[in-house]
Amino acid sequence: MSVQTTAQPRWPHAAWDVAILRGLDERARLELEGAGRLRTLDAGAVVFSPGDPADVVVVVVVGEVEVAHVPRGGRTPELQRVASRGELVGEEAILLAHGSRSSSARARSRAVVAELPVAVLTRALGRLGGSDAAERVRRSLERRAARDVLRVSALGAPLSEAELDRVLDALRHVHLARGDVLFREGEPAAEVFVVASGLLQVRRDEGGRPRILGYVARGDLLGEDELDPRAQRRVTVGAPAPAWVLALPREVFVRVARPSADTRHHTRRLRIVDGEGRPAAATAFADVYRLRVARSMLVIDQDACVRCGHCTWSCASTHDDGIARLVRRGEKLAAPAPLLVPNSCQHCRNPACMVDCPTGAIARDDAGDVHIREDLCTGCGACARACPWDNIQLAASAERLVAVKCDLCATRVGGPACVSACPTEAIARIDPSRVLDAGEPLAPRARAWPWVVGAALATVGLRTIASQRVSGVVLGVIVVVLAAAIAARRLPRLALHARVERRTGVRAGRVAHVLHVALGVLAVGVTAAHVGAPVVPRTVAGALTVAFGAAVLTGLFGATVHALVPPRVTRLERVVRLPEDLAAHVRDVDARLFGALTGRSEVVKALYARVVAPYARARLGVVRLALSGRGLKDEERRLLASAEALLRGHKSERLAGLDELVRLAVERRATGAVRLLSALLRGWLVPHVVLSAIAAVLLAVHVAAVVGGGR
């Protein structure tokens, strides 16, 4: 089986022999030919598969193409239709708002197809005979695509063709933008809805705060159990991303399309799940849509991350403009490990930035990676505005503005520098749709302790058999290797990194880190063997021994902090922020505390004054929380219990708002604890580096003295 791309100066007439394309002018055809492609397919070759980006419309030029779909709740694909010469396949891409394919298409026989990019085709159709003609085309496509959706949904599957036509005649098409609400809790229930494209979030208001119940996806039915004329909506349904919904009036549903009892049970069972069929509560992540569209998402294991900043500076160092393509702040994902999703391009399956680019500067390569061609970029900022997660920025390049974002370090041998440079292997690029379900989002880390134990044993042997001169030479070699390892970590473009990773199977940053620790332990033993006598600090050799010992102690302290502190910081972070953000966050929490107290009952105000406010502003409270190891939820429960204990068992109906005050007070103290622990994670490094530099200088002086015949 083979798939070939055919390059021709002009496409055959059959490529344009489709009703919606016949009115295109010469300019539009040339634009589509330049941006699209002709494909020659053997029988059985795949045109597109479920999950592929819906960014092209396919015209059958020669042969036939089969379109199949797996019914909602089914497992076996069912043939929907066969498209022959001059017919469209995948035309729902025009309506899907950057969605993914839910159906598959294969060549039934040897065939030739033309692929038309949706972004270019949409602009061409917009110029086709004015807005009325374009609207007629859109309605025609909507009806055909709606038929395909209903035919494989729980609502439309049992219907005859005549009944399906009556439903199509009565449908209202609802196109939702990101953040729009389909209906709200308490509104009259006048329609039944079928999700045609995208993902909808189902939530309920509980005490003024939304509680996410789940998600519904293509083919799911909404509101069929709220059809009593006096019924009100029990939930709120909104769009976390662009979506397309089919709305059917209650009367038509009751008269024509009410499913059988078995089908109704089936729709209820499928109603509150996410797009991949998993319980939506499995991930405490506000934007489940983001997990569905991301193809290469950057994640950081917060329990292993030592907040050293290697990921950011290695990214900046790899690019000529010196601009980092990631920022280590963002939302947390509750997976088997607490993962931070930092600000960095996730190379979406259907990039909104690519659709909105007016010059075609953003494109995907054959692997699906999304890249920006600076020579075509005009710096208009359309892509930055289109990205829902602010992962594109404008930067100066050659005295003009261009868009920049993560390019997966395309010019670097060995892949992304941020992943390679991490000393604890806490960072990775993953496909969320595959990796998170497996339960092991990150690969196992290379262990340091075998090397440390080996280095300790080696020191025992050296102390036993090595002379003072030999131990001195060995110590000098260790210092040189340590310096080289540190320098290599600061040069992410070195091809050495890729060679190390290929030979060891371990990332270069981790190799350098383990080597640093092991050599530090070895150097302690070699120094002890070399000195062999009481230290006299007034001599160069004595000062060298003291400086080296102090450098080792600070290094051991840093290793201990790196092992114990990160999980404590993670338990205290609701949203991950950079150290420079924390002071402003404390001020924001203070303002929110004042606002949350306004209008509360006298009981709540009294509890706030006696318990909550003293807790929030206790001078040593930050230290106590940092040392306790407790998380936010445990601390909130403790503070709430302390406040309620003052009521002495008497229940009060005037405690509304107390939970919010407690949550904010704990947030304030936790932010202070995070500041303290973050300072601890970084603070040991300065004295360690200074003492190591002093030791290196004294070592050079000592060697010169020995070589020169002095002591």
JSON list of C-alpha atoms in Angstrom, two decimals, residues 146-324:
[
{"chain": "A", "resi": 146, "resn": "ALA", "atom": "CA", "xyz": [-25.95, 17.35, 11.06]},
{"chain": "A", "resi": 147, "resn": "ARG", "atom": "CA", "xyz": [-27.38, 14.29, 9.30]},
{"chain": "A", "resi": 148, "resn": "ASP", "atom": "CA", "xyz": [-24.07, 12.46, 9.77]},
{"chain": "A", "resi": 149, "resn": "VAL", "atom": "CA", "xyz": [-23.95, 13.43, 13.45]},
{"chain": "A", "resi": 150, "resn": "LEU", "atom": "CA", "xyz": [-27.53, 12.37, 14.18]},
{"chain": "A", "resi": 151, "resn": "ARG", "atom": "CA", "xyz": [-27.30, 9.12, 12.26]},
{"chain": "A", "resi": 152, "resn": "VAL", "atom": "CA", "xyz": [-24.63, 7.82, 14.68]},
{"chain": "A", "resi": 153, "resn": "SER", "atom": "CA", "xyz": [-26.00, 9.47, 17.85]},
{"chain": "A", "resi": 154, "resn": "ALA", "atom": "CA", "xyz": [-28.27, 7.96, 20.48]},
{"chain": "A", "resi": 155, "resn": "LEU", "atom": "CA", "xyz": [-31.02, 10.37, 19.35]},
{"chain": "A", "resi": 156, "resn": "GLY", "atom": "CA", "xyz": [-30.99, 9.71, 15.62]},
{"chain": "A", "resi": 157, "resn": "ALA", "atom": "CA", "xyz": [-29.86, 6.10, 15.32]},
{"chain": "A", "resi": 158, "resn": "PRO", "atom": "CA", "xyz": [-33.40, 4.59, 15.75]},
{"chain": "A", "resi": 159, "resn": "LEU", "atom": "CA", "xyz": [-35.07, 7.04, 13.31]},
{"chain": "A", "resi": 160, "resn": "SER", "atom": "CA", "xyz": [-36.21, 6.28, 9.79]},
{"chain": "A", "resi": 161, "resn": "GLU", "atom": "CA", "xyz": [-35.08, 8.53, 6.93]},
{"chain": "A", "resi": 162, "resn": "ALA", "atom": "CA", "xyz": [-38.42, 10.35, 6.94]},
{"chain": "A", "resi": 163, "resn": "GLU", "atom": "CA", "xyz": [-38.26, 10.93, 10.70]},
{"chain": "A", "resi": 164, "resn": "LEU", "atom": "CA", "xyz": [-34.66, 12.08, 10.43]},
{"chain": "A", "resi": 165, "resn": "ASP", "atom": "CA", "xyz": [-35.65, 14.65, 7.76]},
{"chain": "A", "resi": 166, "resn": "ARG", "atom": "CA", "xyz": [-38.38, 16.02, 10.03]},
{"chain": "A", "resi": 167, "resn": "VAL", "atom": "CA", "xyz": [-35.85, 16.40, 12.84]},
{"chain": "A", "resi": 168, "resn": "LEU", "atom": "CA", "xyz": [-33.37, 18.13, 10.50]},
{"chain": "A", "resi": 169, "resn": "ASP", "atom": "CA", "xyz": [-36.08, 20.57, 9.41]},
{"chain": "A", "resi": 170, "resn": "ALA", "atom": "CA", "xyz": [-36.78, 21.54, 13.03]},
{"chain": "A", "resi": 171, "resn": "LEU", "atom": "CA", "xyz": [-33.17, 21.79, 14.24]},
{"chain": "A", "resi": 172, "resn": "ARG", "atom": "CA", "xyz": [-31.60, 25.01, 15.43]},
{"chain": "A", "resi": 173, "resn": "HIS", "atom": "CA", "xyz": [-27.81, 25.19, 15.00]},
{"chain": "A", "resi": 174, "resn": "VAL", "atom": "CA", "xyz": [-26.02, 26.74, 17.97]},
{"chain": "A", "resi": 175, "resn": "HIS", "atom": "CA", "xyz": [-22.37, 27.75, 17.55]},
{"chain": "A", "resi": 176, "resn": "LEU", "atom": "CA", "xyz": [-20.67, 28.48, 20.87]},
{"chain": "A", "resi": 177, "resn": "ALA", "atom": "CA", "xyz": [-17.43, 30.37, 21.35]},
{"chain": "A", "resi": 178, "resn": "ARG", "atom": "CA", "xyz": [-15.02, 29.61, 24.17]},
{"chain": "A", "resi": 179, "resn": "GLY", "atom": "CA", "xyz": [-16.68, 30.61, 27.46]},
{"chain": "A", "resi": 180, "resn": "ASP", "atom": "CA", "xyz": [-20.25, 30.78, 26.08]},
{"chain": "A", "resi": 181, "resn": "VAL", "atom": "CA", "xyz": [-23.11, 29.18, 28.06]},
{"chain": "A", "resi": 182, "resn": "LEU", "atom": "CA", "xyz": [-25.64, 26.89, 26.34]},
{"chain": "A", "resi": 183, "resn": "PHE", "atom": "CA", "xyz": [-28.14, 27.08, 29.22]},
{"chain": "A", "resi": 184, "resn": "ARG", "atom": "CA", "xyz": [-28.06, 27.94, 32.92]},
{"chain": "A", "resi": 185, "resn": "GLU", "atom": "CA", "xyz": [-29.34, 26.25, 36.03]},
{"chain": "A", "resi": 186, "resn": "GLY", "atom": "CA", "xyz": [-32.92, 27.35, 36.71]},
{"chain": "A", "resi": 187, "resn": "GLU", "atom": "CA", "xyz": [-33.83, 28.29, 33.10]},
{"chain": "A", "resi": 188, "resn": "PRO", "atom": "CA", "xyz": [-36.92, 26.75, 31.45]},
{"chain": "A", "resi": 189, "resn": "ALA", "atom": "CA", "xyz": [-36.27, 23.44, 29.68]},
{"chain": "A", "resi": 190, "resn": "ALA", "atom": "CA", "xyz": [-37.60, 24.05, 26.17]},
{"chain": "A", "resi": 191, "resn": "GLU", "atom": "CA", "xyz": [-35.14, 22.13, 23.97]},
{"chain": "A", "resi": 192, "resn": "VAL", "atom": "CA", "xyz": [-33.15, 18.92, 23.74]},
{"chain": "A", "resi": 193, "resn": "PHE", "atom": "CA", "xyz": [-29.54, 19.19, 22.57]},
{"chain": "A", "resi": 194, "resn": "VAL", "atom": "CA", "xyz": [-27.14, 16.94, 20.68]},
{"chain": "A", "resi": 195, "resn": "VAL", "atom": "CA", "xyz": [-23.44, 17.79, 20.73]},
{"chain": "A", "resi": 196, "resn": "ALA", "atom": "CA", "xyz": [-22.29, 17.94, 17.11]},
{"chain": "A", "resi": 197, "resn": "SER", "atom": "CA", "xyz": [-18.71, 19.06, 17.74]},
{"chain": "A", "resi": 198, "resn": "GLY", "atom": "CA", "xyz": [-16.47, 20.06, 20.61]},
{"chain": "A", "resi": 199, "resn": "LEU", "atom": "CA", "xyz": [-16.77, 19.50, 24.34]},
{"chain": "A", "resi": 200, "resn": "LEU", "atom": "CA", "xyz": [-19.32, 20.91, 26.79]},
{"chain": "A", "resi": 201, "resn": "GLN", "atom": "CA", "xyz": [-18.82, 21.29, 30.53]},
{"chain": "A", "resi": 202, "resn": "VAL", "atom": "CA", "xyz": [-21.65, 20.35, 32.91]},
{"chain": "A", "resi": 203, "resn": "ARG", "atom": "CA", "xyz": [-21.57, 22.14, 36.26]},
{"chain": "A", "resi": 204, "resn": "ARG", "atom": "CA", "xyz": [-23.78, 23.05, 39.20]},
{"chain": "A", "resi": 205, "resn": "ASP", "atom": "CA", "xyz": [-23.67, 26.02, 41.53]},
{"chain": "A", "resi": 206, "resn": "GLU", "atom": "CA", "xyz": [-22.98, 25.02, 45.14]},
{"chain": "A", "resi": 207, "resn": "GLY", "atom": "CA", "xyz": [-22.86, 27.86, 47.62]},
{"chain": "A", "resi": 208, "resn": "GLY", "atom": "CA", "xyz": [-21.81, 30.41, 45.04]},
{"chain": "A", "resi": 209, "resn": "ARG", "atom": "CA", "xyz": [-18.98, 28.25, 43.68]},
{"chain": "A", "resi": 210, "resn": "PRO", "atom": "CA", "xyz": [-19.28, 26.09, 40.55]},
{"chain": "A", "resi": 211, "resn": "ARG", "atom": "CA", "xyz": [-18.81, 22.34, 40.90]},
{"chain": "A", "resi": 212, "resn": "ILE", "atom": "CA", "xyz": [-17.87, 20.55, 37.69]},
{"chain": "A", "resi": 213, "resn": "LEU", "atom": "CA", "xyz": [-19.95, 17.40, 37.22]},
{"chain": "A", "resi": 214, "resn": "GLY", "atom": "CA", "xyz": [-18.48, 16.22, 33.95]},
{"chain": "A", "resi": 215, "resn": "TYR", "atom": "CA", "xyz": [-18.21, 16.73, 30.21]},
{"chain": "A", "resi": 216, "resn": "VAL", "atom": "CA", "xyz": [-20.22, 15.69, 27.17]},
{"chain": "A", "resi": 217, "resn": "ALA", "atom": "CA", "xyz": [-18.86, 15.23, 23.66]},
{"chain": "A", "resi": 218, "resn": "ARG", "atom": "CA", "xyz": [-19.95, 14.60, 20.07]},
{"chain": "A", "resi": 219, "resn": "GLY", "atom": "CA", "xyz": [-23.10, 12.49, 19.81]},
{"chain": "A", "resi": 220, "resn": "ASP", "atom": "CA", "xyz": [-24.18, 12.94, 23.45]},
{"chain": "A", "resi": 221, "resn": "LEU", "atom": "CA", "xyz": [-27.73, 13.98, 24.32]},
{"chain": "A", "resi": 222, "resn": "LEU", "atom": "CA", "xyz": [-28.48, 16.77, 26.81]},
{"chain": "A", "resi": 223, "resn": "GLY", "atom": "CA", "xyz": [-31.75, 17.70, 28.53]},
{"chain": "A", "resi": 224, "resn": "GLU", "atom": "CA", "xyz": [-33.91, 14.74, 27.49]},
{"chain": "A", "resi": 225, "resn": "ASP", "atom": "CA", "xyz": [-34.91, 14.11, 31.11]},
{"chain": "A", "resi": 226, "resn": "GLU", "atom": "CA", "xyz": [-36.12, 17.71, 31.67]},
{"chain": "A", "resi": 227, "resn": "LEU", "atom": "CA", "xyz": [-39.02, 17.80, 29.22]},
{"chain": "A", "resi": 228, "resn": "ASP", "atom": "CA", "xyz": [-41.90, 18.56, 31.55]},
{"chain": "A", "resi": 229, "resn": "PRO", "atom": "CA", "xyz": [-43.37, 21.94, 30.47]},
{"chain": "A", "resi": 230, "resn": "ARG", "atom": "CA", "xyz": [-42.79, 23.28, 33.99]},
{"chain": "A", "resi": 231, "resn": "ALA", "atom": "CA", "xyz": [-39.29, 21.78, 34.37]},
{"chain": "A", "resi": 232, "resn": "GLN", "atom": "CA", "xyz": [-36.23, 23.90, 34.94]},
{"chain": "A", "resi": 233, "resn": "ARG", "atom": "CA", "xyz": [-32.62, 23.15, 34.13]},
{"chain": "A", "resi": 234, "resn": "ARG", "atom": "CA", "xyz": [-30.86, 21.42, 37.02]},
{"chain": "A", "resi": 235, "resn": "VAL", "atom": "CA", "xyz": [-27.35, 22.18, 35.75]},
{"chain": "A", "resi": 236, "resn": "THR", "atom": "CA", "xyz": [-25.43, 24.80, 33.78]},
{"chain": "A", "resi": 237, "resn": "VAL", "atom": "CA", "xyz": [-23.79, 23.75, 30.52]},
{"chain": "A", "resi": 238, "resn": "GLY", "atom": "CA", "xyz": [-21.03, 25.85, 28.95]},
{"chain": "A", "resi": 239, "resn": "ALA", "atom": "CA", "xyz": [-18.33, 25.59, 26.30]},
{"chain": "A", "resi": 240, "resn": "PRO", "atom": "CA", "xyz": [-14.69, 25.45, 27.48]},
{"chain": "A", "resi": 241, "resn": "ALA", "atom": "CA", "xyz": [-13.78, 25.71, 23.78]},
{"chain": "A", "resi": 242, "resn": "PRO", "atom": "CA", "xyz": [-15.60, 26.36, 20.49]},
{"chain": "A", "resi": 243, "resn": "ALA", "atom": "CA", "xyz": [-18.50, 23.93, 20.05]},
{"chain": "A", "resi": 244, "resn": "TRP", "atom": "CA", "xyz": [-21.40, 23.23, 17.72]},
{"chain": "A", "resi": 245, "resn": "VAL", "atom": "CA", "xyz": [-24.71, 22.00, 19.18]},
{"chain": "A", "resi": 246, "resn": "LEU", "atom": "CA", "xyz": [-27.97, 20.85, 17.55]},
{"chain": "A", "resi": 247, "resn": "ALA", "atom": "CA", "xyz": [-31.05, 22.15, 19.41]},
{"chain": "A", "resi": 248, "resn": "LEU", "atom": "CA", "xyz": [-34.36, 20.32, 18.91]},
{"chain": "A", "resi": 249, "resn": "PRO", "atom": "CA", "xyz": [-37.65, 21.81, 20.22]},
{"chain": "A", "resi": 250, "resn": "ARG", "atom": "CA", "xyz": [-39.30, 19.83, 23.00]},
{"chain": "A", "resi": 251, "resn": "GLU", "atom": "CA", "xyz": [-42.48, 19.29, 20.99]},
{"chain": "A", "resi": 252, "resn": "VAL", "atom": "CA", "xyz": [-40.64, 17.76, 18.02]},
{"chain": "A", "resi": 253, "resn": "PHE", "atom": "CA", "xyz": [-38.59, 15.51, 20.27]},
{"chain": "A", "resi": 254, "resn": "VAL", "atom": "CA", "xyz": [-41.66, 14.22, 22.10]},
{"chain": "A", "resi": 255, "resn": "ARG", "atom": "CA", "xyz": [-43.62, 13.68, 18.88]},
{"chain": "A", "resi": 256, "resn": "VAL", "atom": "CA", "xyz": [-40.93, 12.33, 16.55]},
{"chain": "A", "resi": 257, "resn": "ALA", "atom": "CA", "xyz": [-37.62, 11.56, 18.14]},
{"chain": "A", "resi": 258, "resn": "ARG", "atom": "CA", "xyz": [-38.23, 10.28, 21.68]},
{"chain": "A", "resi": 259, "resn": "PRO", "atom": "CA", "xyz": [-35.88, 7.30, 21.97]},
{"chain": "A", "resi": 260, "resn": "SER", "atom": "CA", "xyz": [-36.99, 3.88, 23.11]},
{"chain": "A", "resi": 261, "resn": "ALA", "atom": "CA", "xyz": [-36.53, 2.94, 26.75]},
{"chain": "A", "resi": 262, "resn": "ASP", "atom": "CA", "xyz": [-33.27, 1.14, 25.97]},
{"chain": "A", "resi": 263, "resn": "THR", "atom": "CA", "xyz": [-31.88, 4.10, 24.08]},
{"chain": "A", "resi": 264, "resn": "ARG", "atom": "CA", "xyz": [-32.86, 6.51, 26.86]},
{"chain": "A", "resi": 265, "resn": "HIS", "atom": "CA", "xyz": [-30.94, 4.38, 29.34]},
{"chain": "A", "resi": 266, "resn": "HIS", "atom": "CA", "xyz": [-27.98, 4.39, 26.96]},
{"chain": "A", "resi": 267, "resn": "THR", "atom": "CA", "xyz": [-27.94, 8.18, 26.67]},
{"chain": "A", "resi": 268, "resn": "ARG", "atom": "CA", "xyz": [-28.07, 8.67, 30.42]},
{"chain": "A", "resi": 269, "resn": "ARG", "atom": "CA", "xyz": [-25.14, 6.34, 30.91]},
{"chain": "A", "resi": 270, "resn": "LEU", "atom": "CA", "xyz": [-23.02, 8.28, 28.44]},
{"chain": "A", "resi": 271, "resn": "ARG", "atom": "CA", "xyz": [-24.04, 11.74, 29.53]},
{"chain": "A", "resi": 272, "resn": "ILE", "atom": "CA", "xyz": [-21.51, 12.84, 32.13]},
{"chain": "A", "resi": 273, "resn": "VAL", "atom": "CA", "xyz": [-18.14, 11.74, 30.79]},
{"chain": "A", "resi": 274, "resn": "ASP", "atom": "CA", "xyz": [-15.30, 13.54, 29.10]},
{"chain": "A", "resi": 275, "resn": "GLY", "atom": "CA", "xyz": [-14.38, 13.29, 25.44]},
{"chain": "A", "resi": 276, "resn": "GLU", "atom": "CA", "xyz": [-12.25, 10.18, 25.89]},
{"chain": "A", "resi": 277, "resn": "GLY", "atom": "CA", "xyz": [-14.87, 8.24, 27.84]},
{"chain": "A", "resi": 278, "resn": "ARG", "atom": "CA", "xyz": [-13.12, 8.72, 31.22]},
{"chain": "A", "resi": 279, "resn": "PRO", "atom": "CA", "xyz": [-14.85, 10.08, 34.31]},
{"chain": "A", "resi": 280, "resn": "ALA", "atom": "CA", "xyz": [-14.26, 13.80, 34.16]},
{"chain": "A", "resi": 281, "resn": "ALA", "atom": "CA", "xyz": [-13.45, 14.01, 37.86]},
{"chain": "A", "resi": 282, "resn": "ALA", "atom": "CA", "xyz": [-10.36, 11.85, 37.28]},
{"chain": "A", "resi": 283, "resn": "THR", "atom": "CA", "xyz": [-8.34, 14.99, 36.60]},
{"chain": "A", "resi": 284, "resn": "ALA", "atom": "CA", "xyz": [-8.62, 18.11, 38.74]},
{"chain": "A", "resi": 285, "resn": "PHE", "atom": "CA", "xyz": [-7.86, 20.30, 35.74]},
{"chain": "A", "resi": 286, "resn": "ALA", "atom": "CA", "xyz": [-10.11, 23.18, 34.82]},
{"chain": "A", "resi": 287, "resn": "ASP", "atom": "CA", "xyz": [-9.59, 22.91, 31.06]},
{"chain": "A", "resi": 288, "resn": "VAL", "atom": "CA", "xyz": [-10.21, 19.31, 30.01]},
{"chain": "A", "resi": 289, "resn": "TYR", "atom": "CA", "xyz": [-10.57, 20.53, 26.43]},
{"chain": "A", "resi": 290, "resn": "ARG", "atom": "CA", "xyz": [-6.91, 21.47, 26.53]},
{"chain": "A", "resi": 291, "resn": "LEU", "atom": "CA", "xyz": [-5.98, 17.87, 27.33]},
{"chain": "A", "resi": 292, "resn": "ARG", "atom": "CA", "xyz": [-7.96, 16.68, 24.33]},
{"chain": "A", "resi": 293, "resn": "VAL", "atom": "CA", "xyz": [-6.39, 18.99, 21.75]},
{"chain": "A", "resi": 294, "resn": "ALA", "atom": "CA", "xyz": [-2.78, 18.96, 23.00]},
{"chain": "A", "resi": 295, "resn": "ARG", "atom": "CA", "xyz": [-0.45, 16.76, 20.98]},
{"chain": "A", "resi": 296, "resn": "SER", "atom": "CA", "xyz": [2.82, 17.57, 22.76]},
{"chain": "A", "resi": 297, "resn": "MET", "atom": "CA", "xyz": [2.17, 19.09, 26.18]},
{"chain": "A", "resi": 298, "resn": "LEU", "atom": "CA", "xyz": [5.01, 20.19, 28.45]},
{"chain": "A", "resi": 299, "resn": "VAL", "atom": "CA", "xyz": [4.52, 18.96, 32.03]},
{"chain": "A", "resi": 300, "resn": "ILE", "atom": "CA", "xyz": [6.67, 19.26, 35.15]},
{"chain": "A", "resi": 301, "resn": "ASP", "atom": "CA", "xyz": [6.46, 16.86, 38.10]},
{"chain": "A", "resi": 302, "resn": "GLN", "atom": "CA", "xyz": [6.20, 19.33, 40.98]},
{"chain": "A", "resi": 303, "resn": "ASP", "atom": "CA", "xyz": [7.26, 16.77, 43.59]},
{"chain": "A", "resi": 304, "resn": "ALA", "atom": "CA", "xyz": [10.59, 16.36, 41.77]},
{"chain": "A", "resi": 305, "resn": "CYS", "atom": "CA", "xyz": [11.10, 19.91, 40.47]},
{"chain": "A", "resi": 306, "resn": "VAL", "atom": "CA", "xyz": [13.72, 21.78, 42.55]},
{"chain": "A", "resi": 307, "resn": "ARG", "atom": "CA", "xyz": [12.77, 25.17, 41.02]},
{"chain": "A", "resi": 308, "resn": "CYS", "atom": "CA", "xyz": [16.31, 25.66, 39.72]},
{"chain": "A", "resi": 309, "resn": "GLY", "atom": "CA", "xyz": [15.30, 27.39, 36.48]},
{"chain": "A", "resi": 310, "resn": "HIS", "atom": "CA", "xyz": [17.42, 25.15, 34.21]},
{"chain": "A", "resi": 311, "resn": "CYS", "atom": "CA", "xyz": [14.45, 24.57, 31.91]},
{"chain": "A", "resi": 312, "resn": "THR", "atom": "CA", "xyz": [13.92, 28.28, 31.24]},
{"chain": "A", "resi": 313, "resn": "TRP", "atom": "CA", "xyz": [17.52, 29.39, 30.77]},
{"chain": "A", "resi": 314, "resn": "SER", "atom": "CA", "xyz": [18.35, 26.36, 28.61]},
{"chain": "A", "resi": 315, "resn": "CYS", "atom": "CA", "xyz": [15.41, 27.28, 26.37]},
{"chain": "A", "resi": 316, "resn": "ALA", "atom": "CA", "xyz": [16.61, 30.89, 26.11]},
{"chain": "A", "resi": 317, "resn": "SER", "atom": "CA", "xyz": [20.20, 29.81, 25.47]},
{"chain": "A", "resi": 318, "resn": "THR", "atom": "CA", "xyz": [19.18, 27.48, 22.66]},
{"chain": "A", "resi": 319, "resn": "HIS", "atom": "CA", "xyz": [17.52, 30.23, 20.60]},
{"chain": "A", "resi": 320, "resn": "ASP", "atom": "CA", "xyz": [19.49, 33.00, 18.93]},
{"chain": "A", "resi": 321, "resn": "ASP", "atom": "CA", "xyz": [17.16, 35.72, 20.19]},
{"chain": "A", "resi": 322, "resn": "GLY", "atom": "CA", "xyz": [17.72, 34.67, 23.81]},
{"chain": "A", "resi": 323, "resn": "ILE", "atom": "CA", "xyz": [13.97, 34.49, 24.53]},
{"chain": "A", "resi": 324, "resn": "ALA", "atom": "CA", "xyz": [12.63, 31.58, 26.56]}
]
